[in-house]
CSV table of C-alpha atoms in Angstrom, one decimal:
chain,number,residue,atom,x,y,z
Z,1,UNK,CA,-90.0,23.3,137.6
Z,2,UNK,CA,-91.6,19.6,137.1
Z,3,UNK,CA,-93.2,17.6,140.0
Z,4,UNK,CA,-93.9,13.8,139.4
Z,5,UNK,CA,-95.5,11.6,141.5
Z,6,UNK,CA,-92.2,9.8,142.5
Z,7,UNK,CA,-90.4,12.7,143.6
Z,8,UNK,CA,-89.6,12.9,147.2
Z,9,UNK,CA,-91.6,16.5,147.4
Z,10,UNK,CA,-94.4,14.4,146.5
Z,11,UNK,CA,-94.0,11.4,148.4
Z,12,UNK,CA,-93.6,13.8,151.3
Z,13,UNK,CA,-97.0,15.3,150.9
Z,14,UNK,CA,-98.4,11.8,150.5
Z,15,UNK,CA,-97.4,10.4,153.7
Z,16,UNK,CA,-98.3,13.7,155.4
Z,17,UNK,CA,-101.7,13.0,154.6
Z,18,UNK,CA,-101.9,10.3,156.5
Z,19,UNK,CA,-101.5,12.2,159.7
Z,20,UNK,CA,-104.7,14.5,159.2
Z,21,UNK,CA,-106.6,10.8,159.5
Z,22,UNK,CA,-104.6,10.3,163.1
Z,23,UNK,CA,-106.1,13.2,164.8
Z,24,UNK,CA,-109.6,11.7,165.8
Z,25,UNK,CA,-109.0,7.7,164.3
Z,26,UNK,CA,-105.7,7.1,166.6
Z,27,UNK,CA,-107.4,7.3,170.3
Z,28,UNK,CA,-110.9,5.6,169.1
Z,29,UNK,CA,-110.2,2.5,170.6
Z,30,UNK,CA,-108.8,4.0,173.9
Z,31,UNK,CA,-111.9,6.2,175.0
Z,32,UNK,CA,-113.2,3.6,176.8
Z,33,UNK,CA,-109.9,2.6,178.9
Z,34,UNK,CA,-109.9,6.8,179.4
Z,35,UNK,CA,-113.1,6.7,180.9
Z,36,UNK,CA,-112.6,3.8,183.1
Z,37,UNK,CA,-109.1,5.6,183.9
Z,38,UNK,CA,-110.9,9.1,184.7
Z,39,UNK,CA,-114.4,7.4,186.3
Z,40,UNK,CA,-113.6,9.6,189.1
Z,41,UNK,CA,-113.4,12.9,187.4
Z,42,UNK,CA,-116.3,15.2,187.5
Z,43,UNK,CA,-118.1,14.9,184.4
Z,44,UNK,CA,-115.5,12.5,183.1
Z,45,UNK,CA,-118.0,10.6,180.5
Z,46,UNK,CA,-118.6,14.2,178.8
Z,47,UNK,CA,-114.9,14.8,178.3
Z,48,UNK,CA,-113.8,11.7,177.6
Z,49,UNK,CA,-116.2,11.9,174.5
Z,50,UNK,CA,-115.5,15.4,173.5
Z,51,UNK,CA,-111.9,14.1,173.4
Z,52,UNK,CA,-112.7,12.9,169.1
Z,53,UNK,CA,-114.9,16.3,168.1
Z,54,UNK,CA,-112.6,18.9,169.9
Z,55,UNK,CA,-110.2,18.4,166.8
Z,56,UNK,CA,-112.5,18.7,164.5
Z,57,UNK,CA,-113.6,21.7,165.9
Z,58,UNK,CA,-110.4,23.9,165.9
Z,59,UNK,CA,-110.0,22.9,162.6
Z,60,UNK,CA,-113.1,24.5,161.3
Z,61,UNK,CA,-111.8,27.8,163.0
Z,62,UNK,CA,-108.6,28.1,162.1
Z,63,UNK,CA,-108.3,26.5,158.5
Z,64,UNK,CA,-109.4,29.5,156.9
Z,65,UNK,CA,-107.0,31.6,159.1
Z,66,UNK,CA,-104.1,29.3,158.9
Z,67,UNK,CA,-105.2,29.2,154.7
Z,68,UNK,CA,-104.2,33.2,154.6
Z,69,UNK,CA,-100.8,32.5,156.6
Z,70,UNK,CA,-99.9,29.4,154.1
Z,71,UNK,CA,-100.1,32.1,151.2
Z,72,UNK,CA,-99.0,34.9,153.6
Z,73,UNK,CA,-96.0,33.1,155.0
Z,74,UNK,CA,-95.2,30.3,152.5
Z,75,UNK,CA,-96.5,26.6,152.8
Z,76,UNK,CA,-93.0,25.0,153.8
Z,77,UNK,CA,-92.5,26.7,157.3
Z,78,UNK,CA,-96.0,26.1,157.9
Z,79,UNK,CA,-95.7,22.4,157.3
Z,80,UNK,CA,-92.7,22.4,159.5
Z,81,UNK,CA,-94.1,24.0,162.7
Z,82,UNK,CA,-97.8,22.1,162.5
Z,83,UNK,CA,-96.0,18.7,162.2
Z,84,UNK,CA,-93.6,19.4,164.7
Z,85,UNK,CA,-96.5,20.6,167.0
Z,86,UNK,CA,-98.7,17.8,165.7
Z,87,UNK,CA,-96.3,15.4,167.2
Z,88,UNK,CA,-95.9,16.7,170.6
Z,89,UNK,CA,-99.2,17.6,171.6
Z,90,UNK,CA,-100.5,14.8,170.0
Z,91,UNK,CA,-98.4,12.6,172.4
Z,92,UNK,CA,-99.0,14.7,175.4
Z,93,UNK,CA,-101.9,12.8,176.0
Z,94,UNK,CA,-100.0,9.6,176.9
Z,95,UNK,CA,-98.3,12.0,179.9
Z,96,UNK,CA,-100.9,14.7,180.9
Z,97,UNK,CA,-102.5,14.0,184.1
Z,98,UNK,CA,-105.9,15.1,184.2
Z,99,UNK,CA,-108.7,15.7,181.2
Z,100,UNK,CA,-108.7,19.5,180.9
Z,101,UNK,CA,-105.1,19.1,180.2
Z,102,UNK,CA,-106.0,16.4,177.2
Z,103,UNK,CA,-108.4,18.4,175.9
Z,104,UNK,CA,-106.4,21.3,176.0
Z,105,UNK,CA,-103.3,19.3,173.7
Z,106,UNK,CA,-106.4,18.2,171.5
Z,107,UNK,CA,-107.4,21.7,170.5
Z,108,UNK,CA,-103.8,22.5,169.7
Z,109,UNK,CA,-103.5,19.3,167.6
Z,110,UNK,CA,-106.6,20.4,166.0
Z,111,UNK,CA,-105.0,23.7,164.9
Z,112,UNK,CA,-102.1,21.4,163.7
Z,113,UNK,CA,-104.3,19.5,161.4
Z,114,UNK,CA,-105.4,22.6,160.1
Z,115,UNK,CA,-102.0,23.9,159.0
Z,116,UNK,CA,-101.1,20.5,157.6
Z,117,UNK,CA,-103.9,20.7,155.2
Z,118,UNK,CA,-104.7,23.8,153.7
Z,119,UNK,CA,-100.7,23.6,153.0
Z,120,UNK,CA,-100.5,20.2,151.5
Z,121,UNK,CA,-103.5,20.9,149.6
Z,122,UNK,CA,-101.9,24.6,148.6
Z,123,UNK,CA,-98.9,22.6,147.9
Z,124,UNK,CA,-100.9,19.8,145.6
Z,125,UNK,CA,-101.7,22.7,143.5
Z,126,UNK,CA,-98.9,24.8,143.2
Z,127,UNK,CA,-96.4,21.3,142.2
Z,128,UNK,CA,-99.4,19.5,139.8
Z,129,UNK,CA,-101.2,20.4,136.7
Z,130,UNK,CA,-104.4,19.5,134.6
Z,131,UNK,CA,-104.8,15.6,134.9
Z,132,UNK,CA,-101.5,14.8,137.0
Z,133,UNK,CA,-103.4,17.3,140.0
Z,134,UNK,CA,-106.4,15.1,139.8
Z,135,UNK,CA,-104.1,11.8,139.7
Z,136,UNK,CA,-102.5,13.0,142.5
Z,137,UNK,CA,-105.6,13.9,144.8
Z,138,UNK,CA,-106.7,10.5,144.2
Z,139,UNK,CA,-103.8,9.2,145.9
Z,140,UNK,CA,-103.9,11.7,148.6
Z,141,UNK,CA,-107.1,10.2,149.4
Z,142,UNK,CA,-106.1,6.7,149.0
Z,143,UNK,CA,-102.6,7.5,151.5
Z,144,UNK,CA,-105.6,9.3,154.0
Z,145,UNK,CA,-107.9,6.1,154.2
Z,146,UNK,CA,-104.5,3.6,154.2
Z,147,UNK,CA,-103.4,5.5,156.8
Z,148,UNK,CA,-107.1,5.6,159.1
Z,149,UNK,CA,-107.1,2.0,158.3
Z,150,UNK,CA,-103.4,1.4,159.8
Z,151,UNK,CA,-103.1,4.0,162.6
Z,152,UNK,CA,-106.6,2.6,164.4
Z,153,UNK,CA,-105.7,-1.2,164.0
Z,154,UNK,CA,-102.5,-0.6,165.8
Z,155,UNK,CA,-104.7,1.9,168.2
Z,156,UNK,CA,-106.8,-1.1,168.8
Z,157,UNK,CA,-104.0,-3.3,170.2
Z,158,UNK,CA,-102.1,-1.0,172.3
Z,159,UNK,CA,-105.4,-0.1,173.8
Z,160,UNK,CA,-105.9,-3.4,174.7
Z,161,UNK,CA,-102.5,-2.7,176.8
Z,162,UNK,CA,-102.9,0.8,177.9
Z,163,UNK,CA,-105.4,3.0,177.5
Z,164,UNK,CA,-102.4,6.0,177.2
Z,165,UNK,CA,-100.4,3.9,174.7
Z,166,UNK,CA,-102.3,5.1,171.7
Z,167,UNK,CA,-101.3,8.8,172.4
Z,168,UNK,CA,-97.6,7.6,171.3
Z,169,UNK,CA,-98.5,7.1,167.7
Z,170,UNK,CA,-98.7,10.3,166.8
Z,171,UNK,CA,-95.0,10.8,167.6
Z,172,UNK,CA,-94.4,8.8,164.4
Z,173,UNK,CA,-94.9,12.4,162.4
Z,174,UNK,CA,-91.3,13.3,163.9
Z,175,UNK,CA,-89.8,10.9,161.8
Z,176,UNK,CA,-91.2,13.0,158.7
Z,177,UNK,CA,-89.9,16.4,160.4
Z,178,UNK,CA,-86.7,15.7,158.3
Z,179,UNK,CA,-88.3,15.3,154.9
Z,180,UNK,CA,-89.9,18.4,155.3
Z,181,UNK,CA,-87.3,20.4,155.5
Z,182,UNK,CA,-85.3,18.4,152.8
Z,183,UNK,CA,-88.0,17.7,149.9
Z,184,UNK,CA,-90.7,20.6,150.2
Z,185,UNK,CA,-89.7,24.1,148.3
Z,186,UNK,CA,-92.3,26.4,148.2
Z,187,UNK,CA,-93.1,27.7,144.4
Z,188,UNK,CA,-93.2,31.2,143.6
Z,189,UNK,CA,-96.7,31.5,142.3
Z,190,UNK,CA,-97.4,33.7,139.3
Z,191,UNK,CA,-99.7,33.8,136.3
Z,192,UNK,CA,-96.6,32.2,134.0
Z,193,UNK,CA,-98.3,28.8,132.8
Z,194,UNK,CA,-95.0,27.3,132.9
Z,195,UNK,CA,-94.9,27.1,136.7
Z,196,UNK,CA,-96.7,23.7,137.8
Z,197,UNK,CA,-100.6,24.5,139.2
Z,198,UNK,CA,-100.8,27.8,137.6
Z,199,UNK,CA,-104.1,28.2,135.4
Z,200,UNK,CA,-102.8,26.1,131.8
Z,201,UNK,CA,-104.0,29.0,129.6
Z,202,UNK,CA,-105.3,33.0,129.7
Z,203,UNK,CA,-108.6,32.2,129.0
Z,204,UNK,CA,-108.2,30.7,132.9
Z,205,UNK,CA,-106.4,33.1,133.9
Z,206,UNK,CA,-108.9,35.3,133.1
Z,207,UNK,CA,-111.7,33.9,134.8
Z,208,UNK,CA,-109.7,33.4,138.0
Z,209,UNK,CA,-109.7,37.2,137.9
Z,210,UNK,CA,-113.2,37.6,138.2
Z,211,UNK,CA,-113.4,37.8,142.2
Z,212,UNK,CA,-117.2,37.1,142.3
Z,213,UNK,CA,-117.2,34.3,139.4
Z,214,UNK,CA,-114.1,32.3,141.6
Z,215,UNK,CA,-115.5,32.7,144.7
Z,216,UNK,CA,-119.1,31.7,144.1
Z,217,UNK,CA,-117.2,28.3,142.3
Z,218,UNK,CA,-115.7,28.1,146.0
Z,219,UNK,CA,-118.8,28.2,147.5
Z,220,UNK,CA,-120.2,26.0,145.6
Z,221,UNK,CA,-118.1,23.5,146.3
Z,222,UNK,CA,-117.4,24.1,150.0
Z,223,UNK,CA,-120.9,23.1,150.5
Z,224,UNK,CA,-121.0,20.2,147.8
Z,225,UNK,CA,-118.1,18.9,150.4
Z,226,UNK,CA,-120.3,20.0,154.0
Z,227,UNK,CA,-122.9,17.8,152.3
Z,228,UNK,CA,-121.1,15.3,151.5
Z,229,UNK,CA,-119.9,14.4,154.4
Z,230,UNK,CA,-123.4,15.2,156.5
Z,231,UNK,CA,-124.3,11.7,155.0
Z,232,UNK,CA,-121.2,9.6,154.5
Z,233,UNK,CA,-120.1,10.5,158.4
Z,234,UNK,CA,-123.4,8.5,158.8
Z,235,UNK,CA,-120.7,5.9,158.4
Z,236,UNK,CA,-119.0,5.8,161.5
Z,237,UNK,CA,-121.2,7.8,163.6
Z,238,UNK,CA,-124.3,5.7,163.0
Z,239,UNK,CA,-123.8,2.3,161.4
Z,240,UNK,CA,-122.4,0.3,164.5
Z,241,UNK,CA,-125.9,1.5,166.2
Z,242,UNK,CA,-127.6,0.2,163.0
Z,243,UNK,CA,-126.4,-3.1,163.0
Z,244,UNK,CA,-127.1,-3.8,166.6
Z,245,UNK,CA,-130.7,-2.7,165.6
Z,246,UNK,CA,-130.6,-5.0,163.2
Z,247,UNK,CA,-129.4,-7.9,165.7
Z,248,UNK,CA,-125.6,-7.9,164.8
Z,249,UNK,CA,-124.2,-7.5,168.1
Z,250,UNK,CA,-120.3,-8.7,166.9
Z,251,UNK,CA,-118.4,-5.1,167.7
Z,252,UNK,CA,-115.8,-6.5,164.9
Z,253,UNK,CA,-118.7,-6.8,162.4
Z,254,UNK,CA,-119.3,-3.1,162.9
Z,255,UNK,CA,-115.1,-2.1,162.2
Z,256,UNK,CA,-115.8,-4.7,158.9
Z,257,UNK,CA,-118.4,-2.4,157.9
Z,258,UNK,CA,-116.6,0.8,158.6
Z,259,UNK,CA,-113.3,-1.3,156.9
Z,260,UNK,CA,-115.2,-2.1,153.6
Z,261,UNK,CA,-116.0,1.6,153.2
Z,262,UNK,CA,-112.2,3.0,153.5
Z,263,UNK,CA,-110.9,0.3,151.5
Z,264,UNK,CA,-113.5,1.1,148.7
Z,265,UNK,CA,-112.4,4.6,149.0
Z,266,UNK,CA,-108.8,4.2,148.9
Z,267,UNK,CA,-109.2,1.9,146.1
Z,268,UNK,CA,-112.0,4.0,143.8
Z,269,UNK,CA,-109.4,7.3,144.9
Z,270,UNK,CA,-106.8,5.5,143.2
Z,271,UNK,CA,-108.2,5.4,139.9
Z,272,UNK,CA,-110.2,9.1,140.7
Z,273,UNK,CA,-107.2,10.9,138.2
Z,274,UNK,CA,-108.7,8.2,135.0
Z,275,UNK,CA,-112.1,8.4,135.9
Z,276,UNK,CA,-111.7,12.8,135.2
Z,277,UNK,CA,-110.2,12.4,132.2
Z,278,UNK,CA,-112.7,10.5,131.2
Z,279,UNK,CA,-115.4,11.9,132.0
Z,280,UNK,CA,-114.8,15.0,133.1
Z,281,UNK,CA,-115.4,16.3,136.8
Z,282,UNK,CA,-119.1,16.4,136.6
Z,283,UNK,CA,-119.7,13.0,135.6
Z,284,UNK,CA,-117.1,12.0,138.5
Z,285,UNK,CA,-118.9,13.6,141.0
Z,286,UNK,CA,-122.6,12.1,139.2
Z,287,UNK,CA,-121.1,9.0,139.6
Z,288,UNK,CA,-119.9,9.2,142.8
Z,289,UNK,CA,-122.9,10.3,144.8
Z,290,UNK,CA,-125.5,7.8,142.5
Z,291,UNK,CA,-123.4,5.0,144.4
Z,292,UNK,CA,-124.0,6.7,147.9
Z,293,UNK,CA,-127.1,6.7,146.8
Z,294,UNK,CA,-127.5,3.4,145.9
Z,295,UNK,CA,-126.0,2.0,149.4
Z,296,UNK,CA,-128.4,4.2,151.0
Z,297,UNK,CA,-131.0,1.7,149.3
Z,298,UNK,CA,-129.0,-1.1,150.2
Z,299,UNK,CA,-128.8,0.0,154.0
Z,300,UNK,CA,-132.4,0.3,153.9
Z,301,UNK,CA,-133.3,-2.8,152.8
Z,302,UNK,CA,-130.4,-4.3,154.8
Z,303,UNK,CA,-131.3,-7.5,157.5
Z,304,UNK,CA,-127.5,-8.9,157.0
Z,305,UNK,CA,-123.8,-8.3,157.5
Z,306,UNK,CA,-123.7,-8.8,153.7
Z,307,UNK,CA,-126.0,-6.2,152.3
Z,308,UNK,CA,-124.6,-3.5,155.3
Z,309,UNK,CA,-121.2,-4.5,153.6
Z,310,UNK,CA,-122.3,-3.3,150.4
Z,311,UNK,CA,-123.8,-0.4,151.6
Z,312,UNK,CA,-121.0,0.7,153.6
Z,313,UNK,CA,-118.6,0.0,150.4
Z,314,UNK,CA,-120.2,2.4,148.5
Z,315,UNK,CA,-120.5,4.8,150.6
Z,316,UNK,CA,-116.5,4.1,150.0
Z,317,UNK,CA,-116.6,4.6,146.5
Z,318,UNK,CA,-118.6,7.9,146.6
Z,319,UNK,CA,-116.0,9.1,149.3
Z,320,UNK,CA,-112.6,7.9,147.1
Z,321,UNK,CA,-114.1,10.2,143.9
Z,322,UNK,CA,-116.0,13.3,145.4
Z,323,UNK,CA,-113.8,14.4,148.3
Z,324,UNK,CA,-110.5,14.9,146.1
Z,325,UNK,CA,-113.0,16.1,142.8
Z,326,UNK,CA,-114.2,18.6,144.5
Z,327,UNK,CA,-111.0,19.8,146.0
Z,328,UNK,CA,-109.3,19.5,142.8
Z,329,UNK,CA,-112.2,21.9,141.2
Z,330,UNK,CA,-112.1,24.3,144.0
Z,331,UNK,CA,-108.7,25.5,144.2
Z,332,UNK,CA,-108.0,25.0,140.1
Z,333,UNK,CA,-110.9,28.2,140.3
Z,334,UNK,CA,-109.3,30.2,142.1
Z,335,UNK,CA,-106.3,32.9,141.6
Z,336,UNK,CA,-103.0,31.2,142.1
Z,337,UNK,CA,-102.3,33.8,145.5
Z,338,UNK,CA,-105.5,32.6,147.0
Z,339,UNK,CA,-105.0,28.7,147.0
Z,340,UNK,CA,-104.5,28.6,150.8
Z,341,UNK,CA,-107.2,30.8,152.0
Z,342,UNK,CA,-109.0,27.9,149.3
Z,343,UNK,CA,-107.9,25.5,151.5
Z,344,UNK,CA,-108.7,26.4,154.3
Z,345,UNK,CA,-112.3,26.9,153.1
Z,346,UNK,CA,-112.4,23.2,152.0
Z,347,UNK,CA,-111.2,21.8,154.8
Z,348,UNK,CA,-113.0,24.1,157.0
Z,349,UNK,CA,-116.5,22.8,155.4
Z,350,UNK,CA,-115.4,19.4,155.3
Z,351,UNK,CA,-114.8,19.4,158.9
Z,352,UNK,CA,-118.2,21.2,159.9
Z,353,UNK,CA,-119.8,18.1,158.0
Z,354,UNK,CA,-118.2,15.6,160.4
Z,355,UNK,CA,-119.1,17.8,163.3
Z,356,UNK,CA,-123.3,18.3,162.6
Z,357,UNK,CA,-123.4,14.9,160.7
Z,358,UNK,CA,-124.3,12.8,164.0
Z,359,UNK,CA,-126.5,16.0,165.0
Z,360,UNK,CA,-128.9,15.9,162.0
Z,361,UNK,CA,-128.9,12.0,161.8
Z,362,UNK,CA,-129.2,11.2,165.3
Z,363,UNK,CA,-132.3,13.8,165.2
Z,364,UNK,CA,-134.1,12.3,162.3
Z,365,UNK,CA,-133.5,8.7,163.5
Z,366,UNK,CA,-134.8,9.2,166.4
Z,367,UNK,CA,-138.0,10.2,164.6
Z,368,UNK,CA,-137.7,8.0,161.7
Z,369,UNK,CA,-137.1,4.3,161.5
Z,370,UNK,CA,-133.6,3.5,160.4
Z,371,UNK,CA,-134.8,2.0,157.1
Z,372,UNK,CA,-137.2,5.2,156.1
Z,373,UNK,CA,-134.0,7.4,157.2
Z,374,UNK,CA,-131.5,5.2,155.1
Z,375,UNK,CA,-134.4,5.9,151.9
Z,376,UNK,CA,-134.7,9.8,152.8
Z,377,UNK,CA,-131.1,10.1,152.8
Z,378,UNK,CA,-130.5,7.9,149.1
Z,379,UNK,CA,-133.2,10.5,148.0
Z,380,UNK,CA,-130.8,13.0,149.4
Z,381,UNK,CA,-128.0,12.3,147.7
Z,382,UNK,CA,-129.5,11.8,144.3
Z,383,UNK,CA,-131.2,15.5,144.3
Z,384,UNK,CA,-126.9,16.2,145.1
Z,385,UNK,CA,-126.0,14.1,142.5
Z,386,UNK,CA,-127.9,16.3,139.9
Z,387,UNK,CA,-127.0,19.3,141.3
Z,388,UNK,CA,-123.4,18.7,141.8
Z,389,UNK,CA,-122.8,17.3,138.3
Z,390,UNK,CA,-125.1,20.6,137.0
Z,391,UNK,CA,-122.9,22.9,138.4
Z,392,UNK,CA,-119.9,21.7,137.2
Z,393,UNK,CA,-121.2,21.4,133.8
Z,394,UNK,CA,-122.1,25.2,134.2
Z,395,UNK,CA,-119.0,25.9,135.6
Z,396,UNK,CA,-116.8,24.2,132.5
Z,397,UNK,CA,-118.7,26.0,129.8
């Protein structure tokens, strides 16, 4: 069996990665119409904002879980049931009376997003091999930032009618319920080399059997990922706050900023499959978080809308090469059984990133200038970018 990346399997996973984008992105625009809508609700301005995290949150408890079924049960019917779910209880919002009920269809969609992951990225490796996986992951990751930058511009002007219209979009992921069940074919995973994602020769093989060597790689890289995005969800959580410090009061500056930084990322994943062959994963991921660190400096130093829109774009290009290299190196580590239960590890660190990135930054802002925060966090990332690049090195020899 030989995936390439026109086949309808993999156009299929492709545009199914645009919905894990929809599941906090899509109702942005509408939280303030909700609380205008709720004002009368007891503690409506709490639940109106826990509407974005609550996601987030289910998907760091069930990722791993829904990891073990994807290899337990087989990644095709779990892709069917979490996108049909994803659809209706991601438009129950536009319907459900009251905010307990909302929240209620948010955690579900939450544990949707979760299945939808670990099994596309299960998936990714069991249909892609050696430098057409890494290719691939780079346009994952360009489809995922495409489809943030779509799905929240139309948010924005169907808020601007109704505050419940947003909730619709997600409907849209019924349209791909058909596609699913026509392209995707789960691939029995052995240890033949033949079969597309398997390890490419014994000496893998081999290592993947080591339990402790492949699941201290995994560990590794789950937390490469959790800090990763501790300091690029500094991005959206942090940077329209910044700029008003900074006397930039323009709301549409601030979704600029954020702009600049998923275009760069959905460009820079684009060429991510290149930049590995060339030079390797660790230099990739060196690369990658020097330029985080280098906007750190710029957003430091920042007093305009053009220096925050350098910084902001590469924070871009660090996200476009580190979030699908360090994917791709975690689950290529691993024994071909275990690539969901991989996946949901990933995802499950990525997403407890997002959730204690405004925690952490919020606290040491609130002691620190913004400028002397923006300088501790390039210093951050460059002690990562060492580190990171070192222990892939270690891990290729």
């Amino acid at each position: 069996m030989k995936t390439n990346l026109l086949a309808p399997s993999a156009v299929c996973l492709l545009l199914l990665s645009t919905l894990t984008v929809m599941s906090n992105a899509t109702i942005a625009p509408a939280l303030p119409g909700l609380a205008r809508e709720f004002a009368g609700t007891a503690s409506a301005d709490l639940l109106v904002k826990m509407l974005l995290p609550i996601p987030a949150l289910f998907v760091v408890i069930f990722a791993p879980i829904l990891g073990w079924t994807a290899d337990k049960f087989g990644r095709r019917k779990q892709l069917l049931i979490s996108t049909m779910v994803f659809a209706l209880s991601g438009a129950a919002g536009a319907l459900l009376s009251n905010l307990e009920a909302i929240i209620i269809s948010r955690a579900i969609l939450g544990i949707c997003v979760a299945g939808l992951m670990t099994a596309i990225t299960a998936l990714i490796t069991d249909y892609f091999a050696d430098q057409q996986r890494s290719q691939f992951m780079g346009l994952q990751q360009s489809f995922s930032n495409i489809g943030g930058i779509v799905f929240i511009v139309t948010a924005g002007y169907l808020a601007n009618i109704s505050a419940r219209l947003p909730f619709y979009i997600y409907a849209a992921a019924l349209l791909l319920v058909p596609l699913v069940f026509f392209a995707i074919k789960d691939v029995a995973r052995t240890n033949d080399a033949s079969v597309p994602g398997m390890p490419e020769n014994p000496k893998a093989e081999d290592k993947n059997k080591d339990s402790a060597r492949w699941k201290w790689a995994l560990a590794g890289c789950a937390l490469v990922l959790f800090c990763h995005l501790i300091v690029f969800y500094i991005l959206p959580t942090q940077i329209p706050f910044f700029m008003v410090d900074i006397g930039i009061t323009d709301a549409s500056k601030s979704g600029l900023a954020m702009g600049a930084g998923t275009l760069a990322a959905a460009i820079t994943g684009i060429s991510f499959g290149k930049l590995v062959a060339k030079i390797q994963n660790y230099g990739v991921a060196l690369i990658g978080f020097i330029a985080m660190a280098i906007g750190m400096l710029v957003l430091s130093q920042a007093v305009s809308f053009g220096l925050v829109i350098v910084g902001c774009a590469l924070m871009g290009v660090c996200m476009g090469l580190v979030m699908p290299n360090f994917m791709v190196t975690g689950l290529a580590l691993v024994p071909s059984g275990k690539r969901g239960l991989a996946s949901g590890v990933l995802t499950s660190s990525i997403f407890i990133g997002q959730f204690f990135s405004p925690l952490i930054s919020s606290a040491l802002i609130a002691i620190l200038t913004y400028s002397h925060f923006y300088l501790l966090t390039a210093g951050f990332t460059a002690l990562l970018a060492v580190a990171s690049a070192a222990m892939l090195k270690t891990q290729a020899a």
